[in-house]
Amino acid sequence: MKLTGAQALIKSLEESGVDTIFGLPGGAILPVYDPLLDSSIRHILVRHEQGAGHMAEGYAMATGRPGVALVTSGPGATNIVTPIANAHMDSTPLVVITGQVPTSAIGTDAFQECDITGITMGITKHNFLVQSASELPRAIAAAFHIATTGRPGPVLVDVPKDVSQSMMDWWWPSSISELDLPGYQPTVDINQADIDAAVALIEAAERPVLYVGGGTLKSRASQQLIAFAERSNIPVVTTLMARGAFPDSHPQHLGMPGMHGFYTAVMAMQRSDLLISLGARFDDRVTGKVDGFAPEAKIIHVDIDRAEFNKVRRVDVSIQANVKDALIALDASTSPVKNLDAWWKTLRSWQADYPLTYDPPTSDGPLRPQLVIESIARASAPGTIVTSGVGQHQMWAAQHWQYEEPGTWINSGGAGTMGFGVPAAIGAKVGRPDRTVWTIDGDGCFQMTAQELVTARAERIPIKVAILNNAYLGMVRQWQEMFYDERYSEVYLSPDLPDYVKWAEAMGCVGLRATNPQEMKDVIEEANSINDVPVVIDFRTDSSEKVFPMVPSGATNDEIMVHPSQRGKRS
Amino acid sequence: MTTPEPYVGPTAAPVVQHHILSVLVENKAGVLARIAGLFARRGFNIYSLAVAPAEGHARFSRITIVVDADSAPLEQIVGQLNKLVNVVAITDLAPKFAIERELLLATIRTEVDEQTNLMEIIAAANAAIVDVDAHAVTVMLAATPEACDALERTLEGFAEVELHRTGRVALPRLGKVTS
Ligand SMILES: Cc1ncc(C[n+]2csc(CCOP(=O)(O)OP(=O)(O)O)c2C)c(N)n1
Ligand SMILES: [Mg+2]
């Protein structure tokens, strides 16, 4: 069968099981948009290529399947660089296809030429510049294979215009060996000696903690985690990237560790004598000052990526495996564990002394942002998916919403990309149309990518957006208040400019506003009753509210600052 | 070609400051940029780097990288390098288990009357004269990096010297394990 490169590209995507593409056309990718008309694949036309990338991420994080984006060369490609970097940091499987100028024009500074494989070398798991139409099926198949196996990540495929216009004989690689990737071996056999060494440490530990990271979600290991945790009675913390991997309602869950983690989760790690890291990477936002991090803890590090071992912290036992396989092996090998009553007694007393807290709400506003989040959570169906931007609202959303299952919390962890929330919610809703999807967004973040609500309305993707409008780049304001003597530099945004309700309406969405607790309840109820169009709510929240607990940047976790009402409780 | 040796783990010897990584890569456009970019991005230092087709096979190249094992733990360097999809195999050669060689070429501008001195140096270093005219001599030395260092120092005594070195290549010593 003779096909054009463009037809072969679309057929390759179909063969790879793609049901949705997020994209925006232009000159160099034009040939590919023509056969798309005849394909069963749904294309979602975004308003900015950054939106396409974050939607693909949201889709991938909600479904576990790779997200796909299609953009043109030059500025189209550079506009999607931020989501690629974001996906790279958070190990999200993406396949990004970019148009490129014709092969004969490469290197001549042609119109809309840019070296996107060069630009993205350091922020992709791999990338390809396809040289001929007959290579396309292999490149696409290899892109999906690489993006989704081992430690997942973004793969970019750059397709010159003449490649998509020329003819090829259709073929499809029938096996992984035909992908011709001699340097890529994503699977590893677990080394039983490592398991035995880990088991010995677990059986000897008196203050163990299961330090659960995003790799636990990536390997779909929640069931195995629950089983192992319950049998061993070891307390669990879930990082920002792993919220939902272990039910928040589970009595063994201590919550999120890190810079804005729960006091007990932070201190449990800090005082632990054994950290069992499951697909986590000792990020500086979790460790605080590395030198003072968990000084008495031995480390068991489970990761599919060998390069994570000893990168930040010396490990005692490393297990190269995906988290699921490692948990199965550990569970099979660990004999009945030691009595952890003394450890649990300490942990329970910390929980009693330092629960997550905030100032009591007032009846006449401004709203407490934490209360807004708790109220939305209470009013929403179980299994509701939450996405967020980056800032204070993100931390409150990670703290105050109860995550009970995998894939219900979607945020930008490693890169901290403002503007992630709205497009990620759109992608998540496309991937999981059966679920309610809320974005907990900041006013600053919302202004970075809000135009994608036009996409959402046009494509009938009814997400719900809660703007916690504190009129500030709040997280930066918090640092300036606490660490720069309240010298506020370029952080004020205004609560009224833009008018979020009118803006929402202009984009075809329902726009609502709440300034006090009664209005808050009413608009949440109204938003949850609307299922055909996107809803945006402008919640007027208290500008002076800060996120606690907080480990100041550069400090050790021992220097954790709790909420002012809890200070002086204990030394 | 023979199957490349898989990477088998970092060397225990902590005293050496340099390590030789013999890296078999797919011969694809941009592969050198990927490796150079990785080293730059992660703050790993390279002393020298040599690239050549591998074992007469058009599909693969062998890159010999001498790394500064003080700039980052070798385990990190190898682990990150191994993640590059085009990297097929990495052999880590501790210097004491390796045969290392390097090529030095130097043109020394010197009048005929001074050339006797130069000839002695060349002979002592086991170097070869590969080109000559009335005003200059070009010498070549294929030897250990230390021998090349020594010749380079000696030649510093001459006023006008143009000198190039290739950076080292290495293979495991026969009959010894390569860590
Ligand atoms: C693209 C980008 N630019 C800048 C930052 C730095 N930054 C982190 S949080 C933040 C403030 C976010 O403001 P807003 O969305 O209103 O959230 P809030 O903290 O007020 O809840 C800024 C500017 C960032 N993370 N990402
Ligand atoms: Mg704000």
XYZ file of C-alpha atoms and ligand atoms in Angstrom, chain A residues 392-393 442-445 468-475 493, ligand 2:
16
model
C -0.113 28.706 47.499
C -3.374 27.369 46.055
C -4.464 30.865 41.360
C -5.329 34.235 39.889
C -1.799 34.548 38.557
C -1.760 31.081 37.044
C -8.502 31.352 44.583
C -8.303 35.061 43.858
C -6.011 36.555 46.478
C -5.020 39.405 44.152
C -1.399 38.395 44.476
C 1.316 36.149 43.207
C 0.652 34.739 46.625
C 3.492 32.286 47.077
C -2.221 41.663 40.724
Mg -2.787 34.497 43.684
